Tab-separated table of C-alpha atoms and ligand atoms in Angstrom:
chain	number	residue	atom	x	y	z
F	1	MET	CA	-7.574	74.992	-50.360
F	2	GLY	CA	-10.141	74.763	-47.562
F	3	LEU	CA	-9.620	73.794	-43.881
F	4	SER	CA	-12.607	72.503	-42.133
F	5	LYS	CA	-12.676	73.531	-38.432
F	6	THR	CA	-14.750	70.650	-37.415
F	7	ILE	CA	-13.150	67.437	-36.203
F	8	TRP	CA	-14.988	64.333	-37.795
F	9	SER	CA	-14.907	60.704	-36.506
F	10	ASN	CA	-13.728	59.276	-39.764
F	11	PRO	CA	-13.668	59.949	-43.370
F	12	THR	CA	-17.014	58.156	-44.063
F	13	GLU	CA	-18.764	60.390	-41.386
F	14	PHE	CA	-17.446	63.286	-43.332
F	15	ILE	CA	-18.440	61.895	-46.716
F	16	ARG	CA	-22.151	61.037	-45.512
F	17	ASN	CA	-22.695	64.689	-43.897
F	18	VAL	CA	-20.739	66.778	-46.476
F	19	ARG	CA	-21.180	64.745	-49.681
F	20	PRO	CA	-17.986	66.720	-50.973
F	21	GLU	CA	-17.895	67.550	-54.757
F	22	ASN	CA	-13.959	68.553	-54.308
F	23	PRO	CA	-11.241	66.202	-53.267
F	24	VAL	CA	-10.808	65.784	-49.415
F	25	ILE	CA	-7.501	64.758	-47.691
F	26	PHE	CA	-8.325	63.558	-44.212
F	27	PHE	CA	-5.667	64.176	-41.416
F	28	SER	CA	-5.343	62.465	-38.262
F	29	PRO	CA	-3.277	64.345	-35.746
F	30	SER	CA	-3.019	61.461	-33.459
F	31	VAL	CA	-1.576	59.205	-36.187
F	32	LEU	CA	1.009	61.982	-36.880
F	33	GLN	CA	1.892	62.332	-33.324
F	34	ALA	CA	2.333	58.662	-32.942
F	35	ALA	CA	4.734	58.541	-35.832
F	36	ALA	CA	6.792	61.358	-34.298
F	37	ARG	CA	7.089	59.571	-31.193
F	38	ARG	CA	8.111	56.295	-32.867
F	39	PHE	CA	10.912	58.070	-34.445
F	40	ILE	CA	11.649	60.069	-31.242
F	41	ASP	CA	11.894	57.070	-29.033
F	42	GLY	CA	13.391	54.717	-31.583
F	43	PHE	CA	15.972	56.707	-33.795
F	44	PRO	CA	19.393	56.672	-31.919
F	45	GLY	CA	19.840	60.415	-32.573
F	46	MET	CA	17.952	63.709	-33.476
F	47	VAL	CA	14.849	63.671	-35.463
F	48	THR	CA	14.042	66.304	-37.763
F	49	TYR	CA	11.306	66.921	-40.419
F	50	ALA	CA	11.686	67.511	-44.068
F	51	VAL	CA	9.273	70.281	-44.383
F	52	LYS	CA	8.788	70.023	-48.234
F	53	THR	CA	6.930	66.671	-47.695
F	54	ASN	CA	3.977	68.260	-46.475
F	55	PRO	CA	4.422	71.911	-45.156
F	56	SER	CA	0.742	72.310	-43.846
F	57	GLU	CA	0.792	74.309	-40.667
F	58	VAL	CA	-1.160	71.577	-38.857
F	59	VAL	CA	1.598	69.035	-39.641
F	60	ILE	CA	4.370	71.458	-38.300
F	61	GLU	CA	2.364	72.208	-35.221
F	62	ASN	CA	1.552	68.651	-34.551
F	63	LEU	CA	5.036	67.563	-34.975
F	64	ALA	CA	6.560	70.339	-32.837
F	65	ALA	CA	3.917	69.415	-30.322
F	66	ALA	CA	5.109	65.796	-30.296
F	67	GLY	CA	8.512	66.812	-29.689
F	68	VAL	CA	10.300	67.359	-32.996
F	69	ARG	CA	12.864	70.030	-32.503
F	70	GLY	CA	14.613	70.377	-35.928
F	71	PHE	CA	13.378	70.843	-39.469
F	72	ASP	CA	14.988	70.160	-42.950
F	73	VAL	CA	14.348	73.314	-45.131
F	74	ALA	CA	15.239	74.079	-48.594
F	75	SER	CA	14.333	77.740	-49.056
F	76	PRO	CA	13.772	80.913	-47.462
F	77	GLY	CA	10.110	80.251	-47.554
F	78	GLU	CA	10.451	77.217	-45.627
F	79	ILE	CA	12.826	78.720	-43.254
F	80	ARG	CA	10.246	81.614	-42.501
F	81	LEU	CA	7.505	79.036	-42.146
F	82	ILE	CA	9.340	77.325	-39.326
F	83	ARG	CA	10.606	80.459	-37.624
F	84	ARG	CA	6.909	81.615	-37.378
F	85	LEU	CA	5.479	78.278	-36.223
F	86	ALA	CA	8.495	76.698	-34.108
F	87	PRO	CA	10.676	79.520	-33.450
F	88	ASP	CA	13.310	77.788	-31.467
F	89	ALA	CA	13.744	74.776	-33.649
F	90	ALA	CA	17.062	73.994	-35.274
F	91	LEU	CA	17.073	74.499	-39.223
F	92	HIS	CA	19.058	72.428	-41.342
F	93	TYR	CA	19.395	74.043	-44.626
F	94	ASN	CA	19.944	70.912	-46.804
F	95	ASN	CA	19.367	72.123	-50.400
F	96	PRO	CA	23.025	72.191	-51.546
F	97	VAL	CA	22.580	74.916	-54.223
F	98	ARG	CA	21.579	78.338	-53.133
F	99	ALA	CA	21.441	81.913	-54.696
F	100	ARG	CA	23.570	84.275	-52.786
F	101	ALA	CA	20.346	86.210	-51.739
F	102	GLU	CA	19.051	82.887	-50.113
F	103	ILE	CA	22.142	82.429	-48.262
F	104	ALA	CA	22.097	85.958	-46.836
F	105	GLU	CA	18.387	85.701	-45.702
F	106	ALA	CA	19.272	82.418	-44.159
F	107	VAL	CA	22.246	83.848	-42.252
F	108	GLU	CA	19.808	86.515	-40.924
F	109	LEU	CA	17.386	83.896	-39.631
F	110	LYS	CA	20.050	82.146	-37.737
F	111	VAL	CA	20.415	78.931	-39.780
F	112	LYS	CA	23.350	77.007	-38.257
F	113	SER	CA	23.537	73.895	-40.449
F	114	TRP	CA	24.195	73.869	-44.264
F	115	SER	CA	24.545	71.002	-46.676
F	116	VAL	CA	26.869	71.272	-49.696
F	117	ASP	CA	27.883	68.914	-52.510
F	118	SER	CA	30.268	70.907	-54.752
F	119	ALA	CA	33.403	72.835	-54.537
F	120	SER	CA	31.917	76.019	-55.826
F	121	GLU	CA	29.065	76.089	-53.467
F	122	LEU	CA	31.197	75.400	-50.704
F	123	GLU	CA	33.474	78.448	-51.307
F	124	LYS	CA	30.097	80.446	-51.711
F	125	LEU	CA	29.288	79.332	-48.139
F	126	ILE	CA	32.724	80.018	-46.770
F	127	GLU	CA	32.469	83.432	-48.211
F	128	LEU	CA	28.999	84.241	-46.893
F	129	VAL	CA	28.518	82.295	-43.727
F	130	PRO	CA	30.282	83.202	-40.334
F	131	ALA	CA	32.048	80.069	-39.407
F	132	ASP	CA	31.353	80.207	-35.647
F	133	ASP	CA	29.149	77.338	-34.227
F	134	CYS	CA	27.974	76.626	-37.829
F	135	GLU	CA	27.949	73.189	-39.352
F	136	ILE	CA	28.654	72.192	-42.918
F	137	SER	CA	27.467	68.956	-43.828
F	138	VAL	CA	28.895	67.394	-47.106
F	139	ARG	CA	26.270	65.339	-49.105
F	140	PHE	CA	27.622	62.412	-50.747
F	141	LYS	CA	26.016	59.718	-52.836
F	142	LEU	CA	26.547	56.021	-53.687
F	143	PRO	CA	25.125	53.816	-56.411
F	144	VAL	CA	22.845	52.042	-54.206
F	145	ALA	CA	19.520	50.587	-54.907
F	146	GLY	CA	16.544	50.039	-52.542
F	147	ALA	CA	14.445	53.114	-52.964
F	148	ALA	CA	11.389	53.970	-55.044
F	149	TYR	CA	12.794	57.115	-56.435
F	150	ASN	CA	16.515	57.819	-56.559
F	151	PHE	CA	17.632	61.034	-55.071
F	152	GLY	CA	21.324	60.645	-56.186
F	153	ALA	CA	20.435	61.692	-59.647
F	154	LYS	CA	20.537	65.477	-58.589
F	155	PHE	CA	22.434	65.922	-55.656
F	156	GLY	CA	25.431	64.252	-53.910
F	157	ALA	CA	29.280	64.272	-54.260
F	158	THR	CA	31.132	61.167	-54.995
F	159	VAL	CA	32.952	59.706	-52.200
F	160	GLU	CA	36.367	61.225	-53.333
F	161	LEU	CA	35.071	64.621	-53.706
F	162	ALA	CA	33.102	64.394	-50.387
F	163	ALA	CA	36.511	63.843	-48.667
F	164	GLN	CA	38.138	66.832	-50.163
F	165	LEU	CA	35.046	68.971	-49.294
F	166	LEU	CA	34.863	67.791	-45.800
F	167	LYS	CA	38.603	68.639	-45.288
F	168	ARG	CA	38.020	72.113	-46.674
F	169	ALA	CA	35.079	72.811	-44.523
F	170	ALA	CA	36.932	71.716	-41.258
F	171	GLU	CA	39.888	73.874	-42.254
F	172	ALA	CA	37.859	76.862	-42.699
F	173	GLY	CA	36.526	76.582	-39.248
F	174	PHE	CA	33.221	74.854	-39.762
F	175	ILE	CA	31.793	71.893	-37.755
F	176	PRO	CA	32.439	69.128	-40.350
F	177	SER	CA	29.640	66.642	-40.814
F	178	LEU	CA	28.280	64.374	-43.537
F	179	THR	CA	24.886	63.651	-45.032
F	180	PHE	CA	23.123	61.550	-47.429
F	181	HIS	CA	19.639	60.639	-48.713
F	182	PRO	CA	19.155	56.977	-49.762
F	183	GLY	CA	16.094	57.914	-51.934
F	184	THR	CA	12.527	58.107	-50.959
F	185	GLN	CA	10.442	55.175	-49.838
F	186	CYS	CA	13.546	53.104	-49.320
F	187	THR	CA	12.267	49.768	-48.143
F	188	ASP	CA	15.714	47.974	-48.020
F	189	PRO	CA	17.436	48.867	-44.638
F	190	HIS	CA	20.922	47.816	-46.110
F	191	ALA	CA	20.796	50.892	-48.310
F	192	TRP	CA	21.540	52.720	-45.098
F	193	GLU	CA	24.353	50.414	-44.120
F	194	ALA	CA	26.367	51.030	-47.430
F	195	TYR	CA	26.045	54.703	-46.805
F	196	ILE	CA	27.197	54.652	-43.129
F	197	ARG	CA	30.160	52.635	-43.788
F	198	ALA	CA	31.242	54.805	-46.866
F	199	ALA	CA	30.671	57.954	-44.221
F	200	ALA	CA	33.381	56.382	-42.129
F	201	GLU	CA	35.733	55.965	-45.064
F	202	ILE	CA	35.244	59.607	-46.177
F	203	GLY	CA	36.117	60.877	-42.483
F	204	ARG	CA	39.318	58.781	-42.566
F	205	GLU	CA	40.139	59.646	-45.972
F	206	ALA	CA	39.845	63.455	-45.133
F	207	GLY	CA	41.554	62.857	-41.828
F	208	VAL	CA	38.682	64.696	-40.190
F	209	THR	CA	36.403	63.460	-37.095
F	210	VAL	CA	32.899	63.704	-38.506
F	211	ALA	CA	30.793	65.730	-35.836
F	212	ARG	CA	27.393	64.601	-37.016
F	213	LEU	CA	26.128	62.183	-39.709
F	214	ASN	CA	22.672	62.993	-41.148
F	215	VAL	CA	21.172	59.539	-42.372
F	216	GLY	CA	18.520	61.303	-44.487
F	217	GLY	CA	15.024	60.635	-45.113
F	218	GLY	CA	13.832	57.731	-47.302
F	219	PHE	CA	12.067	55.821	-44.402
F	220	PRO	CA	9.006	54.343	-46.081
F	221	ASN	CA	5.366	54.651	-45.192
F	222	HIS	CA	2.652	51.824	-45.707
F	223	ARG	CA	1.798	51.936	-49.369
F	224	LEU	CA	1.256	48.249	-50.174
F	225	GLN	CA	-0.847	46.104	-47.914
F	226	ALA	CA	1.960	43.372	-48.179
F	227	VAL	CA	4.966	45.552	-47.367
F	228	LEU	CA	4.996	46.704	-43.805
F	229	PRO	CA	7.844	49.547	-43.255
F	230	GLN	CA	10.520	48.054	-41.418
F	231	ILE	CA	11.190	51.178	-39.214
F	232	ASP	CA	12.472	49.605	-35.967
F	233	GLU	CA	14.627	47.190	-37.793
F	234	THR	CA	16.060	50.138	-39.760
F	235	PHE	CA	16.810	52.125	-36.611
F	236	ALA	CA	18.573	49.062	-34.983
F	237	LEU	CA	20.629	48.600	-38.146
F	238	ILE	CA	21.748	52.306	-38.360
F	239	ASP	CA	22.607	52.199	-34.592
F	240	ARG	CA	24.697	48.988	-35.000
F	241	VAL	CA	26.497	49.895	-38.259
F	242	ALA	CA	27.324	53.444	-36.951
F	243	THR	CA	29.097	51.997	-34.001
F	244	GLU	CA	30.869	49.246	-36.231
F	245	ALA	CA	31.967	51.725	-38.888
F	246	PHE	CA	33.122	54.861	-36.558
F	247	GLY	CA	34.207	52.856	-33.424
F	248	ASP	CA	35.016	55.355	-30.773
F	249	GLN	CA	34.805	58.130	-33.256
F	250	ARG	CA	31.007	57.787	-33.701
F	251	PRO	CA	29.447	60.966	-34.979
F	252	MET	CA	26.116	62.321	-33.429
F	253	LEU	CA	23.280	60.904	-35.694
F	254	VAL	CA	20.609	63.040	-37.231
F	255	CYS	CA	17.580	61.806	-39.449
F	256	GLU	CA	15.238	63.896	-41.742
F	257	PRO	CA	12.377	61.817	-42.463
F	258	GLY	CA	9.445	63.446	-44.563
F	259	ARG	CA	7.365	60.487	-45.912
F	260	GLY	CA	8.006	58.166	-42.879
F	261	LEU	CA	6.575	60.859	-40.556
F	262	CYS	CA	3.703	62.203	-42.395
F	263	GLY	CA	2.700	59.644	-44.924
F	264	ASP	CA	0.275	57.464	-43.070
F	265	ALA	CA	-1.385	60.392	-41.155
F	266	PHE	CA	-3.282	61.291	-44.227
F	267	THR	CA	-5.895	59.615	-46.366
F	268	HIS	CA	-7.323	60.740	-49.728
F	269	ALA	CA	-10.893	60.804	-51.005
F	270	ALA	CA	-11.650	61.395	-54.639
F	271	LYS	CA	-15.426	61.494	-55.996
F	272	VAL	CA	-16.143	59.290	-59.104
F	273	LYS	CA	-17.513	61.761	-61.504
F	274	ALA	CA	-18.126	59.065	-64.181
F	275	VAL	CA	-17.521	55.388	-65.016
F	276	ARG	CA	-17.314	55.658	-68.769
F	277	ASP	CA	-18.762	52.521	-70.572
F	278	GLY	CA	-18.245	50.550	-67.615
F	279	THR	CA	-14.436	50.406	-67.701
F	280	HIS	CA	-13.007	54.019	-67.238
F	281	VAL	CA	-13.303	55.512	-63.827
F	282	PHE	CA	-13.035	59.282	-63.900
F	283	LEU	CA	-12.116	61.043	-60.560
F	284	ASN	CA	-12.265	64.513	-59.544
F	285	ASP	CA	-8.591	64.687	-58.682
F	286	GLY	CA	-5.425	63.335	-60.439
F	287	VAL	CA	-1.736	63.615	-61.194
F	288	TYR	CA	-2.101	67.276	-61.504
F	289	GLY	CA	-3.740	67.296	-58.112
F	290	ALA	CA	-2.997	65.365	-54.872
F	291	LEU	CA	-2.243	62.252	-56.793
F	292	ALA	CA	0.973	63.656	-58.352
F	293	GLU	CA	3.292	61.385	-56.695
F	294	LEU	CA	1.692	58.063	-58.051
F	295	PRO	CA	3.187	57.953	-61.524
F	296	LEU	CA	6.776	58.599	-59.706
F	297	VAL	CA	6.792	56.317	-56.792
F	298	GLY	CA	3.882	53.759	-58.081
F	299	ILE	CA	0.432	53.011	-57.083
F	300	ILE	CA	-0.697	52.476	-53.568
F	301	ASP	CA	-2.841	49.319	-53.072
F	302	ARG	CA	-4.546	50.465	-49.826
F	303	ILE	CA	-7.582	51.578	-51.597
F	304	GLU	CA	-11.247	51.332	-50.840
F	305	VAL	CA	-14.366	52.382	-52.603
F	306	VAL	CA	-17.539	53.572	-50.586
F	307	ASP	CA	-20.798	54.685	-52.083
F	308	GLY	CA	-22.305	58.185	-51.740
F	309	GLU	CA	-23.614	57.210	-48.199
F	310	GLY	CA	-20.062	56.254	-47.113
F	311	ARG	CA	-20.875	52.595	-47.198
F	312	PRO	CA	-18.065	50.435	-48.248
F	313	ARG	CA	-18.613	48.406	-51.211
F	314	GLN	CA	-17.721	44.834	-50.703
F	315	GLY	CA	-18.278	42.885	-54.096
F	316	ALA	CA	-15.895	41.225	-56.291
F	317	LEU	CA	-12.851	43.161	-57.611
F	318	GLU	CA	-12.424	43.936	-61.248
F	319	ILE	CA	-9.882	45.734	-63.430
F	320	ARG	CA	-10.495	49.348	-63.816
F	321	ILE	CA	-8.322	52.145	-65.456
F	322	VAL	CA	-8.708	55.314	-63.624
F	323	PHE	CA	-8.327	58.713	-64.933
F	324	GLY	CA	-8.165	62.212	-63.335
F	325	PRO	CA	-10.424	65.186	-64.280
F	326	THR	CA	-8.114	67.206	-66.633
F	327	CYS	CA	-8.086	67.097	-70.367
F	328	ASP	CA	-4.592	65.825	-70.378
F	329	SER	CA	-3.938	62.174	-71.396
F	330	VAL	CA	-1.143	61.752	-68.888
F	331	ASP	CA	-3.726	62.425	-66.179
F	332	ARG	CA	-4.153	58.939	-65.253
F	333	VAL	CA	-3.367	56.576	-62.359
F	334	PRO	CA	-0.555	54.392	-63.427
F	335	GLY	CA	-1.566	50.699	-64.467
F	336	GLU	CA	-4.693	49.082	-63.815
F	337	LEU	CA	-6.444	49.043	-60.374
F	338	MET	CA	-8.569	46.230	-58.869
F	339	LEU	CA	-11.573	47.831	-57.673
F	340	ASP	CA	-14.994	46.896	-56.659
F	341	GLU	CA	-17.071	45.788	-59.632
F	342	GLY	CA	-19.962	47.884	-58.568
F	343	ILE	CA	-18.012	51.185	-58.496
F	344	ALA	CA	-20.365	53.831	-59.856
F	345	GLU	CA	-20.822	57.481	-60.358
F	346	GLY	CA	-21.072	59.466	-56.948
F	347	ASP	CA	-19.007	56.962	-55.014
F	348	TYR	CA	-15.714	57.757	-53.552
F	349	LEU	CA	-12.218	56.099	-54.007
F	350	ILE	CA	-10.367	56.300	-50.703
F	351	ILE	CA	-6.594	56.078	-50.853
F	352	HIS	CA	-4.516	55.430	-47.541
F	353	GLY	CA	-1.078	56.658	-46.893
F	354	MET	CA	-1.309	60.002	-48.790
F	355	GLY	CA	0.318	62.316	-46.514
F	356	ALA	CA	3.536	62.853	-48.320
F	357	TYR	CA	4.149	64.905	-51.555
F	358	SER	CA	0.261	65.435	-52.171
F	359	ILE	CA	-0.946	68.566	-50.586
F	360	ALA	CA	2.389	70.335	-51.436
F	361	THR	CA	2.408	69.517	-55.110
F	362	ASN	CA	-1.522	69.941	-55.947
F	363	THR	CA	-1.857	72.430	-58.871
F	364	ARG	CA	-4.686	74.338	-60.300
F	365	PHE	CA	-4.166	72.896	-63.863
F	366	ASN	CA	-7.404	73.014	-65.864
F	367	GLY	CA	-9.152	74.616	-62.970
F	368	PHE	CA	-9.162	71.833	-60.697
F	369	GLY	CA	-7.146	71.133	-57.533
F	370	ASP	CA	-9.618	72.674	-54.922
F	371	LEU	CA	-8.642	70.255	-52.058
F	372	THR	CA	-10.170	70.157	-48.660
F	373	ILE	CA	-8.278	69.295	-45.504
F	374	ALA	CA	-10.503	67.844	-42.962
F	375	THR	CA	-9.361	66.524	-39.559
F	376	VAL	CA	-10.590	63.226	-38.268
F	377	LEU	CA	-10.089	61.063	-35.115
F	378	SER	CA	-9.473	57.996	-37.034
F	379	LEU	CA	-8.563	57.107	-40.516
F	380	LYS	CA	-10.511	54.031	-40.581
F	381	VAL	CA	-13.364	53.914	-43.117
I	1	LIG	C1	13.173	65.067	-49.853
I	1	LIG	C2	14.228	65.296	-48.775
I	1	LIG	C3	14.064	64.587	-47.577
I	1	LIG	C4	12.718	63.824	-47.275
I	1	LIG	O1	12.608	62.489	-47.943
I	1	LIG	P1	11.606	61.277	-47.596
I	1	LIG	O2	11.847	60.350	-48.593
I	1	LIG	O3	10.236	61.990	-47.711
I	1	LIG	O4	11.613	60.875	-46.150
I	1	LIG	C5	14.935	64.613	-46.550
I	1	LIG	N1	16.100	65.186	-46.755
I	1	LIG	C6	16.234	65.854	-47.902
I	1	LIG	C7	17.510	66.415	-48.195
I	1	LIG	C8	15.399	65.798	-48.952
I	1	LIG	O5	15.573	66.551	-50.125
C-alpha cells in the first residue's frame, strides 16, 4: 500500500496528473476532523473511535488532533498501535473473547476498560486483571432491527445473563458498566432507544448502579444520496432517553463510532480495465480489495464516472454489471449499477463514503490489492 506525500486539490487533479493504474483511496483530513468535532460537540458523553474500522495512522493521528481521547480496541496489535500514536488515550478493550496471553499483554499496556458477554470470560478477567480503577462493561444484545448488518449474531449476552454478569463484576470490585452495539450503518435512531431502556432494566435487575453506558458504534455514514445520516437527531434521542430511563442514576455515556467518524472522509477510485461487450464493466478493484464491504452492507449510490482526463461523464445512465479484477465469480459489485452510458476503458469509477472497512480489509488475492492512499484538500470530483 503506497502513501503519496503530496497533498492534491481533489481526486480528479490526482487522476489527471498520475493516471493511476492501481486503485486509489483519497483521504480528506479536514472532512475527518469535522466529523470528529461533530461527535465531540454533539454527543452527550465521551467519544471514542473503533480502531478496526480504519486503522491507518493518518486516521488515528487526525482524530487525536481533533480531540478524540479514547479508542475501542480489539487486539494487542491495535492496543500497541494506539499506545504508539496516542500514548495517553484511554483504551477500551471491547472484544469480549480473549486469550490469556492477550489479557496479560493488555494489563501490561495499562488497559482499564474491558467488555464481556459470558460468565466464563468474566471469570477469566476476574482472575487475570487487577480490579483497582478498572471497568468491566457487560455487552448485551436485543432482537432489534434498523442496522445494515447485525452485530448481535456473534456477541452480546441476553438481558437476563447481563444482569448476572453486571452483579458479579461489581461484587468482584470492578467499576460496573454496560455496553451494546446496535449493528453497523444503523439508520433508525430508535434502535438506541430500545437498548438504553433495556440497560436501565438490567441495572435495576442486578441492583447495581451502572457507572457508564457505552452506546456503541453503528452511527451511519452517507452511503445513499437519498438517506442523510441523522446523527444530531440520534444524539438528542440518546440524551433524552438516557435521562428518562435512568433518572438521577444516569450513567456517564460513551460512544465508539467507527464508520460514523471515518466513512465520509475517504473516496475510492478504481480504473476501468475493460468494458466487455458493452455491458460488463471490469474494475481494477473489487470485493477482495477495498470494495469488500459492498456485498455485506449494500452498494453505495454516491458514484461518479470520470474519463482518463478526470472529466466527469454527464450522459444518460444505463444499467451495468460491475466486476472486480480477480478470477473468482463472487468478485462482483452487488446488483446492477446505473452508470454513464459512455463508460469506457481507461475511465475511473469514483465511489464516495468509502472510509470504513475498506483499507483494513483489502487483501492481495490473485496478486491485486495494491491500494494507494492519496491526501486531498477536497473530496469533490
Ligand atoms: C465494529 C465495532 C464498532 C464500530 O462500529 P461502526 O458500525 O463502524 O460504528 C464499535 N464497537 C465495537 C465493539 C465494534 O465491534
